[in-house]
PDB file of C-alpha atoms in Angstrom:
ATOM      1  CA  MET A   1      15.927  -0.676  12.287  1.00 57.00           C
ATOM      2  CA  LEU A   2      12.453  -2.207  12.670  1.00 59.00           C
ATOM      3  CA  GLU A   3      13.565  -5.824  12.438  1.00 59.00           C
ATOM      4  CA  THR A   4      17.081  -5.509  13.958  1.00 58.00           C
ATOM      5  CA  THR A   5      16.065  -3.203  16.937  1.00 54.00           C
ATOM      6  CA  THR A   6      12.345  -3.306  17.469  1.00 59.00           C
ATOM      7  CA  HIS A   7      12.066  -7.056  17.063  1.00 61.00           C
ATOM      8  CA  GLU A   8      15.057  -7.684  19.157  1.00 58.00           C
ATOM      9  CA  LEU A   9      13.573  -5.730  22.018  1.00 55.00           C
ATOM     10  CA  MET A  10       9.980  -7.087  21.611  1.00 59.00           C
ATOM     11  CA  TYR A  11      10.794 -10.673  21.056  1.00 64.00           C
ATOM     12  CA  LYS A  12      14.010 -11.258  22.933  1.00 57.00           C
ATOM     13  CA  GLN A  13      11.847 -13.232  25.364  1.00 58.00           C
ATOM     14  CA  ASP A  14       8.841 -15.153  24.275  1.00 62.00           C
ATOM     15  CA  LEU A  15       5.710 -13.009  24.575  1.00 61.00           C
ATOM     16  CA  GLN A  16       3.057 -14.697  26.720  1.00 62.00           C
ATOM     17  CA  LEU A  17      -0.099 -13.554  24.872  1.00 64.00           C
ATOM     18  CA  THR A  18      -3.248 -15.245  25.872  1.00 68.00           C
ATOM     19  CA  VAL A  19      -5.037 -13.971  22.770  1.00 80.00           C
ATOM     20  CA  ALA A  20      -3.104 -12.938  19.601  1.00 93.00           C
ATOM     21  CA  ILE A  21      -3.686  -9.562  18.055  1.00 97.00           C
ATOM     22  CA  LYS A  22      -6.294  -9.934  15.282  1.00 98.00           C
ATOM     23  CA  ILE A  23      -5.904  -7.841  12.102  1.00 99.00           C
ATOM     24  CA  ALA A  24      -8.411  -7.776   9.237  1.00 99.00           C
ATOM     25  CA  VAL A  25      -6.784  -6.988   5.887  1.00 99.00           C
ATOM     26  CA  LEU A  26      -9.338  -5.682   3.362  1.00 99.00           C
ATOM     27  CA  ASP A  27      -7.833  -5.987  -0.054  1.00 97.00           C
ATOM     28  CA  THR A  28      -7.612  -8.172  -3.230  1.00 97.00           C
ATOM     29  CA  GLY A  29      -7.064 -11.546  -1.409  1.00 97.00           C
ATOM     30  CA  PHE A  30      -4.001 -13.659  -0.526  1.00 98.00           C
ATOM     31  CA  ALA A  31      -2.277 -15.886  -3.098  1.00 96.00           C
ATOM     32  CA  TYR A  32      -2.240 -19.430  -1.955  1.00 95.00           C
ATOM     33  CA  THR A  33      -3.297 -21.816  -4.705  1.00 91.00           C
ATOM     34  CA  ASN A  34      -0.286 -22.781  -6.766  1.00 91.00           C
ATOM     35  CA  SER A  35       2.823 -24.609  -5.571  1.00 94.00           C
ATOM     36  CA  GLU A  36       5.172 -21.626  -6.055  1.00 92.00           C
ATOM     37  CA  ASP A  37       3.031 -19.362  -3.899  1.00 93.00           C
ATOM     38  CA  LYS A  38       2.591 -22.001  -1.234  1.00 95.00           C
ATOM     39  CA  ARG A  39       6.426 -22.491  -0.979  1.00 94.00           C
ATOM     40  CA  ALA A  40       7.091 -18.765  -0.758  1.00 94.00           C
ATOM     41  CA  LEU A  41       4.259 -17.855   1.476  1.00 96.00           C
ATOM     42  CA  ARG A  42       3.810 -20.907   3.852  1.00 95.00           C
ATOM     43  CA  PRO A  43       5.251 -19.064   7.036  1.00 94.00           C
ATOM     44  CA  TYR A  44       2.773 -16.289   6.440  1.00 96.00           C
ATOM     45  CA  TYR A  45      -0.189 -18.481   5.528  1.00 96.00           C
ATOM     46  CA  GLN A  46       0.069 -20.298   8.847  1.00 96.00           C
ATOM     47  CA  ARG A  47      -0.878 -17.123  10.589  1.00 97.00           C
ATOM     48  CA  ILE A  48      -4.047 -16.525   8.653  1.00 98.00           C
ATOM     49  CA  LYS A  49      -7.184 -17.480  10.509  1.00 98.00           C
ATOM     50  CA  LYS A  50      -9.869 -16.773   7.970  1.00 98.00           C
ATOM     51  CA  PHE A  51     -10.426 -16.171   4.205  1.00 98.00           C
ATOM     52  CA  ALA A  52     -13.709 -14.386   3.308  1.00 98.00           C
ATOM     53  CA  ASN A  53     -14.996 -12.832   0.067  1.00 98.00           C
ATOM     54  CA  PHE A  54     -17.414  -9.922   0.612  1.00 98.00           C
ATOM     55  CA  ILE A  55     -17.983  -9.181  -3.154  1.00 97.00           C
ATOM     56  CA  GLU A  56     -21.580 -10.022  -4.158  1.00 95.00           C
ATOM     57  CA  GLY A  57     -21.723 -13.430  -5.904  1.00 93.00           C
ATOM     58  CA  GLY A  58     -18.106 -14.380  -4.950  1.00 92.00           C
ATOM     59  CA  SER A  59     -16.921 -17.361  -3.042  1.00 95.00           C
ATOM     60  CA  ASP A  60     -14.693 -17.482  -0.040  1.00 97.00           C
ATOM     61  CA  ALA A  61     -12.283 -19.638  -1.996  1.00 96.00           C
ATOM     62  CA  GLU A  62     -11.567 -16.598  -4.221  1.00 96.00           C
ATOM     63  CA  ALA A  63     -10.046 -14.865  -1.180  1.00 97.00           C
ATOM     64  CA  ARG A  64      -7.228 -17.429  -1.438  1.00 97.00           C
ATOM     65  CA  THR A  65      -6.337 -16.019  -4.862  1.00 96.00           C
ATOM     66  CA  ASP A  66      -4.710 -12.748  -5.691  1.00 96.00           C
ATOM     67  CA  PRO A  67      -4.160 -12.095  -9.441  1.00 92.00           C
ATOM     68  CA  THR A  68      -2.673  -8.615  -8.832  1.00 93.00           C
ATOM     69  CA  GLY A  69      -0.497  -9.582  -5.789  1.00 95.00           C
ATOM     70  CA  HIS A  70      -1.481  -6.361  -4.071  1.00 96.00           C
ATOM     71  CA  GLY A  71      -3.316  -7.897  -1.133  1.00 96.00           C
ATOM     72  CA  THR A  72      -0.662 -10.532  -0.561  1.00 97.00           C
ATOM     73  CA  ALA A  73       2.060  -7.896  -0.422  1.00 96.00           C
ATOM     74  CA  VAL A  74       0.017  -5.845   1.989  1.00 97.00           C
ATOM     75  CA  ALA A  75      -0.649  -8.805   4.280  1.00 98.00           C
ATOM     76  CA  VAL A  76       3.024  -9.786   4.253  1.00 97.00           C
ATOM     77  CA  GLN A  77       4.108  -6.341   5.451  1.00 97.00           C
ATOM     78  CA  VAL A  78       1.758  -6.616   8.514  1.00 97.00           C
ATOM     79  CA  LEU A  79       3.109 -10.029   9.383  1.00 97.00           C
ATOM     80  CA  ARG A  80       6.708  -8.913   8.929  1.00 95.00           C
ATOM     81  CA  VAL A  81       6.200  -6.136  11.531  1.00 95.00           C
ATOM     82  CA  SER A  82       4.149  -7.982  14.099  1.00 94.00           C
ATOM     83  CA  LEU A  83       5.474 -11.505  14.464  1.00 93.00           C
ATOM     84  CA  LYS A  84       2.594 -12.634  16.809  1.00 92.00           C
ATOM     85  CA  ALA A  85      -0.396 -11.240  14.962  1.00 97.00           C
ATOM     86  CA  VAL A  86      -2.967 -13.326  13.062  1.00 98.00           C
ATOM     87  CA  LEU A  87      -4.816 -12.108   9.925  1.00 99.00           C
ATOM     88  CA  TYR A  88      -8.364 -12.254   8.591  1.00 99.00           C
ATOM     89  CA  ILE A  89      -8.195 -11.903   4.800  1.00 99.00           C
ATOM     90  CA  CYS A  90     -11.190 -10.030   3.388  1.00 99.00           C
ATOM     91  CA  ARG A  91     -11.530  -9.756  -0.328  1.00 98.00           C
ATOM     92  CA  VAL A  92     -13.233  -6.432  -1.204  1.00 98.00           C
ATOM     93  CA  VAL A  93     -11.544  -5.660  -4.536  1.00 96.00           C
ATOM     94  CA  SER A  94     -11.910  -7.647  -7.817  1.00 87.00           C
ATOM     95  CA  PRO A  95      -9.109  -7.620 -10.409  1.00 80.00           C
ATOM     96  CA  GLY A  96      -9.397  -4.673 -12.832  1.00 81.00           C
ATOM     97  CA  SER A  97     -11.795  -2.678 -10.555  1.00 86.00           C
ATOM     98  CA  GLY A  98     -11.605  -0.482  -7.586  1.00 89.00           C
ATOM     99  CA  PRO A  99     -12.810  -1.363  -4.048  1.00 96.00           C
ATOM    100  CA  ASP A 100     -16.410  -2.504  -3.796  1.00 97.00           C
ATOM    101  CA  LYS A 101     -17.849  -0.006  -1.274  1.00 97.00           C
ATOM    102  CA  SER A 102     -20.661  -2.458  -0.254  1.00 98.00           C
ATOM    103  CA  ALA A 103     -18.068  -5.213   0.293  1.00 98.00           C
ATOM    104  CA  VAL A 104     -15.964  -2.826   2.289  1.00 98.00           C
ATOM    105  CA  GLU A 105     -18.882  -1.953   4.521  1.00 98.00           C
ATOM    106  CA  LYS A 106     -19.813  -5.580   5.090  1.00 98.00           C
ATOM    107  CA  ALA A 107     -16.175  -6.619   5.735  1.00 99.00           C
ATOM    108  CA  ILE A 108     -15.659  -3.893   8.384  1.00 99.00           C
ATOM    109  CA  ARG A 109     -18.886  -4.983  10.217  1.00 98.00           C
ATOM    110  CA  LYS A 110     -18.071  -8.661  10.154  1.00 98.00           C
ATOM    111  CA  ALA A 111     -14.421  -7.980  11.380  1.00 99.00           C
ATOM    112  CA  ALA A 112     -15.463  -5.556  14.083  1.00 99.00           C
ATOM    113  CA  ALA A 113     -18.476  -7.432  15.546  1.00 98.00           C
ATOM    114  CA  LYS A 114     -17.880  -9.587  18.619  1.00 96.00           C
ATOM    115  CA  PRO A 115     -18.092 -13.436  18.261  1.00 94.00           C
ATOM    116  CA  ASP A 116     -21.528 -14.690  19.173  1.00 91.00           C
ATOM    117  CA  LYS A 117     -22.006 -18.488  19.580  1.00 85.00           C
ATOM    118  CA  GLY A 118     -25.753 -18.020  19.724  1.00 85.00           C
ATOM    119  CA  ASN A 119     -25.788 -16.498  16.319  1.00 86.00           C
ATOM    120  CA  PRO A 120     -26.168 -18.869  13.399  1.00 82.00           C
ATOM    121  CA  ASP A 121     -23.169 -17.433  11.636  1.00 84.00           C
ATOM    122  CA  GLY A 122     -21.070 -17.154  14.792  1.00 85.00           C
ATOM    123  CA  GLY A 123     -21.248 -13.424  14.945  1.00 93.00           C
ATOM    124  CA  GLY A 124     -18.151 -11.432  14.134  1.00 97.00           C
ATOM    125  CA  TRP A 125     -14.444 -11.998  14.428  1.00 98.00           C
ATOM    126  CA  GLY A 126     -13.740  -9.374  17.145  1.00 98.00           C
ATOM    127  CA  VAL A 127     -10.555  -8.033  15.424  1.00 99.00           C
ATOM    128  CA  ASP A 128      -8.364  -5.405  17.011  1.00 98.00           C
ATOM    129  CA  ILE A 129      -7.164  -3.704  13.866  1.00 99.00           C
ATOM    130  CA  ILE A 130      -8.443  -3.159  10.280  1.00 99.00           C
ATOM    131  CA  ASN A 131      -6.153  -2.263   7.400  1.00 99.00           C
ATOM    132  CA  MET A 132      -7.540  -0.621   4.326  1.00 98.00           C
ATOM    133  CA  SER A 133      -4.819  -0.020   1.621  1.00 97.00           C
ATOM    134  CA  PHE A 134      -7.267   1.701  -0.823  1.00 96.00           C
ATOM    135  CA  GLY A 135      -9.480   4.719  -1.129  1.00 93.00           C
ATOM    136  CA  TRP A 136     -11.807   6.757  -3.306  1.00 92.00           C
ATOM    137  CA  PRO A 137     -12.365  10.470  -3.782  1.00 88.00           C
ATOM    138  CA  TYR A 138     -15.657  11.025  -1.835  1.00 88.00           C
ATOM    139  CA  HIS A 139     -17.472  10.133   1.356  1.00 91.00           C
ATOM    140  CA  HIS A 140     -19.618   6.948   1.507  1.00 96.00           C
ATOM    141  CA  GLU A 141     -22.339   6.803   4.120  1.00 98.00           C
ATOM    142  CA  GLY A 142     -22.549   3.017   4.469  1.00 98.00           C
ATOM    143  CA  VAL A 143     -18.792   2.743   5.030  1.00 98.00           C
ATOM    144  CA  ARG A 144     -18.902   5.684   7.471  1.00 98.00           C
ATOM    145  CA  GLN A 145     -21.517   3.909   9.518  1.00 98.00           C
ATOM    146  CA  ALA A 146     -19.499   0.711   9.461  1.00 99.00           C
ATOM    147  CA  ILE A 147     -16.420   2.644  10.624  1.00 99.00           C
ATOM    148  CA  ASN A 148     -18.327   4.146  13.468  1.00 98.00           C
ATOM    149  CA  PHE A 149     -19.486   0.643  14.459  1.00 98.00           C
ATOM    150  CA  ALA A 150     -15.949  -0.588  14.493  1.00 99.00           C
ATOM    151  CA  ARG A 151     -14.766   2.306  16.617  1.00 98.00           C
ATOM    152  CA  GLN A 152     -17.598   1.651  19.074  1.00 98.00           C
ATOM    153  CA  ASN A 153     -16.180  -1.832  19.452  1.00 98.00           C
ATOM    154  CA  GLY A 154     -12.613  -0.473  20.134  1.00 98.00           C
ATOM    155  CA  VAL A 155     -11.264  -1.373  16.694  1.00 99.00           C
ATOM    156  CA  HIS A 156      -8.435   0.780  15.272  1.00 99.00           C
ATOM    157  CA  LEU A 157      -8.681   1.429  11.514  1.00 98.00           C
ATOM    158  CA  PHE A 158      -5.827   2.404   9.208  1.00 98.00           C
ATOM    159  CA  ALA A 159      -6.107   3.539   5.557  1.00 97.00           C
ATOM    160  CA  ALA A 160      -3.737   4.592   2.814  1.00 94.00           C
ATOM    161  CA  THR A 161      -3.922   8.355   1.934  1.00 91.00           C
ATOM    162  CA  SER A 162      -3.099   8.495  -1.911  1.00 82.00           C
ATOM    163  CA  ASN A 163      -0.495   7.977  -4.466  1.00 69.00           C
ATOM    164  CA  ASP A 164      -1.372  10.893  -6.769  1.00 53.00           C
ATOM    165  CA  GLY A 165       0.772  13.579  -5.145  1.00 44.00           C
ATOM    166  CA  LEU A 166      -0.559  16.954  -5.875  1.00 43.00           C
ATOM    167  CA  LEU A 167      -2.342  15.825  -8.981  1.00 45.00           C
ATOM    168  CA  GLY A 168      -4.992  13.757  -7.142  1.00 51.00           C
ATOM    169  CA  PRO A 169      -8.691  14.495  -6.794  1.00 51.00           C
ATOM    170  CA  PRO A 170     -10.071  17.636  -5.158  1.00 51.00           C
ATOM    171  CA  ASN A 171      -9.846  15.833  -1.767  1.00 54.00           C
ATOM    172  CA  ASP A 172      -6.195  15.009  -1.968  1.00 78.00           C
ATOM    173  CA  ILE A 173      -6.384  12.471   0.922  1.00 86.00           C
ATOM    174  CA  LEU A 174      -8.806   9.767  -0.112  1.00 90.00           C
ATOM    175  CA  TYR A 175     -11.682   8.298   1.811  1.00 93.00           C
ATOM    176  CA  PRO A 176     -11.704   6.438   4.183  1.00 96.00           C
ATOM    177  CA  ALA A 177      -8.216   7.762   5.176  1.00 93.00           C
ATOM    178  CA  ARG A 178      -9.616  11.261   5.668  1.00 89.00           C
ATOM    179  CA  SER A 179     -12.309  10.019   8.093  1.00 94.00           C
ATOM    180  CA  GLU A 180     -11.839  11.404  11.596  1.00 93.00           C
ATOM    181  CA  SER A 181     -12.151   7.882  12.862  1.00 96.00           C
ATOM    182  CA  VAL A 182      -9.419   6.390  10.693  1.00 96.00           C
ATOM    183  CA  ILE A 183      -5.646   6.772  11.133  1.00 96.00           C
ATOM    184  CA  ALA A 184      -4.152   7.925   7.735  1.00 94.00           C
ATOM    185  CA  VAL A 185      -0.892   6.661   6.426  1.00 94.00           C
ATOM    186  CA  ASP A 186       1.511   8.275   3.855  1.00 90.00           C
ATOM    187  CA  ALA A 187       4.451   6.642   2.083  1.00 89.00           C
ATOM    188  CA  ALA A 188       7.958   7.679   2.821  1.00 87.00           C
ATOM    189  CA  ASP A 189      11.414   6.437   1.956  1.00 79.00           C
ATOM    190  CA  GLY A 190      13.575   4.543   4.447  1.00 75.00           C
ATOM    191  CA  HIS A 191      15.007   7.745   5.770  1.00 69.00           C
ATOM    192  CA  GLY A 192      11.636   9.331   6.510  1.00 66.00           C
ATOM    193  CA  GLU A 193      11.475  11.651   3.459  1.00 67.00           C
ATOM    194  CA  HIS A 194       7.883  12.016   2.165  1.00 67.00           C
ATOM    195  CA  ALA A 195       7.357  10.090  -1.043  1.00 59.00           C
ATOM    196  CA  LYS A 196       6.786  12.185  -4.120  1.00 59.00           C
ATOM    197  CA  SER A 197       3.512  10.256  -4.611  1.00 59.00           C
ATOM    198  CA  ALA A 198       2.249  11.283  -1.143  1.00 59.00           C
ATOM    199  CA  PRO A 199      -0.533  13.902  -1.053  1.00 60.00           C
ATOM    200  CA  SER A 200      -0.047  17.519   0.089  1.00 54.00           C
ATOM    201  CA  SER A 201       1.732  17.918   3.322  1.00 54.00           C
ATOM    202  CA  THR A 202      -0.423  20.989   3.957  1.00 52.00           C
ATOM    203  CA  SER A 203      -3.759  19.066   3.652  1.00 55.00           C
ATOM    204  CA  GLN A 204      -5.959  19.625   6.642  1.00 53.00           C
ATOM    205  CA  HIS A 205      -7.609  16.226   6.112  1.00 57.00           C
ATOM    206  CA  SER A 206      -6.453  13.893   8.887  1.00 53.00           C
ATOM    207  CA  ARG A 207      -3.793  16.343   9.983  1.00 56.00           C
ATOM    208  CA  GLY A 208      -3.907  15.181  13.566  1.00 62.00           C
ATOM    209  CA  SER A 209      -4.027  11.482  12.777  1.00 82.00           C
ATOM    210  CA  ARG A 210      -1.598  11.118   9.869  1.00 88.00           C
ATOM    211  CA  PHE A 211       1.619   9.155   9.922  1.00 93.00           C
ATOM    212  CA  SER A 212       4.191   7.895   7.460  1.00 91.00           C
ATOM    213  CA  ALA A 213       6.174   4.704   7.095  1.00 91.00           C
ATOM    214  CA  PRO A 214       8.407   3.119   4.414  1.00 89.00           C
ATOM    215  CA  GLY A 215       6.410   2.659   1.333  1.00 84.00           C
ATOM    216  CA  LEU A 216       9.053   2.526  -1.516  1.00 82.00           C
ATOM    217  CA  GLY A 217      10.934  -0.588  -2.639  1.00 83.00           C
ATOM    218  CA  ILE A 218       8.571  -2.986  -0.970  1.00 89.00           C
ATOM    219  CA  THR A 219       8.844  -6.662  -1.774  1.00 85.00           C
ATOM    220  CA  SER A 220       6.716  -9.828  -1.335  1.00 92.00           C
ATOM    221  CA  PRO A 221       8.330 -13.293  -1.335  1.00 89.00           C
ATOM    222  CA  ASN A 222       6.088 -14.758  -4.061  1.00 91.00           C
ATOM    223  CA  ARG A 223       6.693 -12.123  -6.745  1.00 86.00           C
ATOM    224  CA  LYS A 224       9.586 -10.208  -8.331  1.00 86.00           C
ATOM    225  CA  ASP A 225       7.579  -6.980  -8.373  1.00 88.00           C
ATOM    226  CA  ILE A 226       8.808  -3.945  -6.362  1.00 91.00           C
ATOM    227  CA  TRP A 227       5.842  -2.241  -4.787  1.00 87.00           C
ATOM    228  CA  GLU A 228       5.482   1.430  -3.930  1.00 88.00           C
ATOM    229  CA  GLY A 229       2.896   3.653  -2.354  1.00 89.00           C
ATOM    230  CA  SER A 230       0.875   4.375   0.726  1.00 92.00           C
ATOM    231  CA  SER A 231      -0.838   0.979   0.301  1.00 94.00           C
ATOM    232  CA  PHE A 232       2.293  -0.592   1.590  1.00 95.00           C
ATOM    233  CA  ALA A 233       3.178   1.908   4.221  1.00 95.00           C
ATOM    234  CA  CYS A 234      -0.276   1.537   5.719  1.00 97.00           C
ATOM    235  CA  PRO A 235       0.164  -2.150   6.827  1.00 98.00           C
ATOM    236  CA  ILE A 236       3.499  -1.267   8.434  1.00 97.00           C
ATOM    237  CA  VAL A 237       1.773   1.337  10.683  1.00 97.00           C
ATOM    238  CA  ALA A 238      -1.065  -1.084  11.381  1.00 98.00           C
ATOM    239  CA  GLY A 239       1.687  -3.625  12.425  1.00 97.00           C
ATOM    240  CA  VAL A 240       3.242  -1.146  14.751  1.00 96.00           C
ATOM    241  CA  ALA A 241      -0.147  -0.634  16.351  1.00 97.00           C
ATOM    242  CA  ALA A 242      -0.282  -4.325  16.830  1.00 97.00           C
ATOM    243  CA  LEU A 243       3.112  -4.189  18.624  1.00 94.00           C
ATOM    244  CA  ILE A 244       1.626  -1.711  21.021  1.00 94.00           C
ATOM    245  CA  LEU A 245      -1.320  -3.961  21.726  1.00 95.00           C
ATOM    246  CA  GLU A 246       1.046  -6.982  22.181  1.00 92.00           C
ATOM    247  CA  PHE A 247       2.970  -5.016  24.753  1.00 88.00           C
ATOM    248  CA  VAL A 248      -0.038  -3.986  26.887  1.00 90.00           C
ATOM    249  CA  ARG A 249      -1.443  -7.522  26.799  1.00 90.00           C
ATOM    250  CA  GLN A 250       1.570  -8.853  28.628  1.00 85.00           C
ATOM    251  CA  SER A 251       1.707  -9.193  32.413  1.00 82.00           C
ATOM    252  CA  PRO A 252       1.189  -7.120  34.563  1.00 86.00           C
ATOM    253  CA  LEU A 253      -0.585  -4.671  32.183  1.00 86.00           C
ATOM    254  CA  ASN A 254      -2.934  -7.289  30.933  1.00 85.00           C
ATOM    255  CA  LYS A 255      -4.427  -7.424  34.493  1.00 89.00           C
ATOM    256  CA  SER A 256      -5.485  -3.735  34.284  1.00 92.00           C
ATOM    257  CA  ALA A 257      -8.988  -3.195  32.826  1.00 92.00           C
ATOM    258  CA  SER A 258      -8.287   0.537  32.666  1.00 95.00           C
ATOM    259  CA  VAL A 259      -5.216  -0.055  30.545  1.00 93.00           C
ATOM    260  CA  GLN A 260      -6.963  -2.397  28.228  1.00 93.00           C
ATOM    261  CA  ASN A 261      -9.845   0.061  27.832  1.00 93.00           C
ATOM    262  CA  TYR A 262      -7.511   2.967  27.349  1.00 94.00           C
ATOM    263  CA  VAL A 263      -5.548   1.434  24.383  1.00 95.00           C
ATOM    264  CA  GLN A 264      -8.878   0.853  22.561  1.00 96.00           C
ATOM    265  CA  GLU A 265      -9.485   4.577  22.438  1.00 97.00           C
ATOM    266  CA  MET A 266      -8.355   6.459  19.245  1.00 96.00           C
ATOM    267  CA  PRO A 267      -6.784   9.337  21.229  1.00 96.00           C
ATOM    268  CA  ALA A 268      -4.702   6.806  23.122  1.00 96.00           C
ATOM    269  CA  MET A 269      -3.485   5.059  20.027  1.00 97.00           C
ATOM    270  CA  LEU A 270      -2.684   8.368  18.405  1.00 96.00           C
ATOM    271  CA  ALA A 271      -0.799   9.549  21.411  1.00 94.00           C
ATOM    272  CA  LEU A 272       1.309   6.333  21.519  1.00 95.00           C
ATOM    273  CA  LEU A 273       2.031   6.476  17.738  1.00 95.00           C
ATOM    274  CA  ARG A 274       3.051  10.149  18.093  1.00 92.00           C
ATOM    275  CA  SER A 275       5.348   9.215  21.003  1.00 92.00           C
ATOM    276  CA  MET A 276       7.228   6.708  18.684  1.00 91.00           C
ATOM    277  CA  SER A 277       7.386   9.124  15.625  1.00 90.00           C
ATOM    278  CA  SER A 278      10.075  11.524  14.465  1.00 88.00           C
ATOM    279  CA  GLU A 279       9.171  14.777  12.775  1.00 81.00           C
ATOM    280  CA  LYS A 280      11.137  15.599   9.644  1.00 70.00           C
ATOM    281  CA  GLY A 281      11.079  18.863   7.756  1.00 61.00           C
ATOM    282  CA  PRO A 282       9.172  22.162   8.276  1.00 57.00           C
ATOM    283  CA  ASP A 283       5.792  20.456   8.009  1.00 61.00           C
ATOM    284  CA  GLY A 284       6.351  18.243  10.983  1.00 64.00           C
ATOM    285  CA  LEU A 285       5.186  15.013   9.225  1.00 73.00           C
ATOM    286  CA  LYS A 286       5.264  12.130  11.543  1.00 88.00           C
ATOM    287  CA  PHE A 287       7.528   9.203  10.461  1.00 89.00           C
ATOM    288  CA  LEU A 288       7.254   6.155  12.665  1.00 90.00           C
ATOM    289  CA  THR A 289      10.360   5.129  14.557  1.00 88.00           C
ATOM    290  CA  PRO A 290       8.942   2.635  17.021  1.00 85.00           C
ATOM    291  CA  TRP A 291      12.256   1.356  18.347  1.00 78.00           C
ATOM    292  CA  LYS A 292      12.755   4.556  20.240  1.00 71.00           C
ATOM    293  CA  LEU A 293       9.718   4.122  22.604  1.00 67.00           C
ATOM    294  CA  ILE A 294       9.888   0.284  22.593  1.00 62.00           C
ATOM    295  CA  GLY A 295      13.489   0.562  23.736  1.00 60.00           C
ATOM    296  CA  ILE A 296      12.296   2.630  26.773  1.00 56.00           C
ATOM    297  CA  TRP A 297       9.561   0.146  27.520  1.00 56.00           C
ATOM    298  CA  PHE A 298      12.113  -2.701  27.668  1.00 57.00           C
ATOM    299  CA  GLY A 299      14.850  -0.663  29.378  1.00 55.00           C
ATOM    300  CA  GLY A 300      16.902  -0.497  26.173  1.00 52.00           C
ATOM    301  CA  GLY A 301      16.735   3.281  25.651  1.00 49.00           C
TER     302      GLY A 301
END
């Protein structure tokens, strides 16, 4: 439904965007070194604006590698949903280890800061959206402050909840997904049924800002692996948020400063995502069905 209906409505006429939606993907990197990856991923690679490695002692060239394939699969999901978005690939996870919290903090700040030609390093990238398909059990103060900085700059942040079901850590929704300033994403199947690996539906963490999207049977063009989990649902929701921003950046809405300021606010984004969600089951979990609202926007519903 996403590609056949949402894309048909959104892209039936060429979008006139003066500035593309910028999305930072914080993950393991993006595979683009060998000939096989280049053949499979070229259409996606052409929409990547920057590769950066935020792990201490690493080089930016390492962000063009992805031994696990996780970051590549995540990036591909974003680009499949939003056909006009551009990506900033941030390596914050090394093979065989979890996310480097210091690297995550630095990546968020670089992505969210505004460009500054007077700054020797050019300032930040001024992204609109940050995707974080990872998490850890407990709060981290440096990352919290970076998230607050991003929100002050109008950046929307999305993070995966957990893949441990009811067997996870005491805080069943991982950090940063359970931050009040981050939109949390669960995995579901293609019919909106909550995945067995998803955390408790009764969790109070992120209850008001928690959505689900397909996260089972996910593929990436450069590998035969089948991916599953909230890591791959998260970029789909981030991509839908990009579709919302694409819509409001078209004429005549792009001429309204109040509209542009409004969609940068988290309550506004949450309200829009809720309006394009369907609740399934007694818990009222919100499964994204964006074609419903987008159809109304374009007179198709």
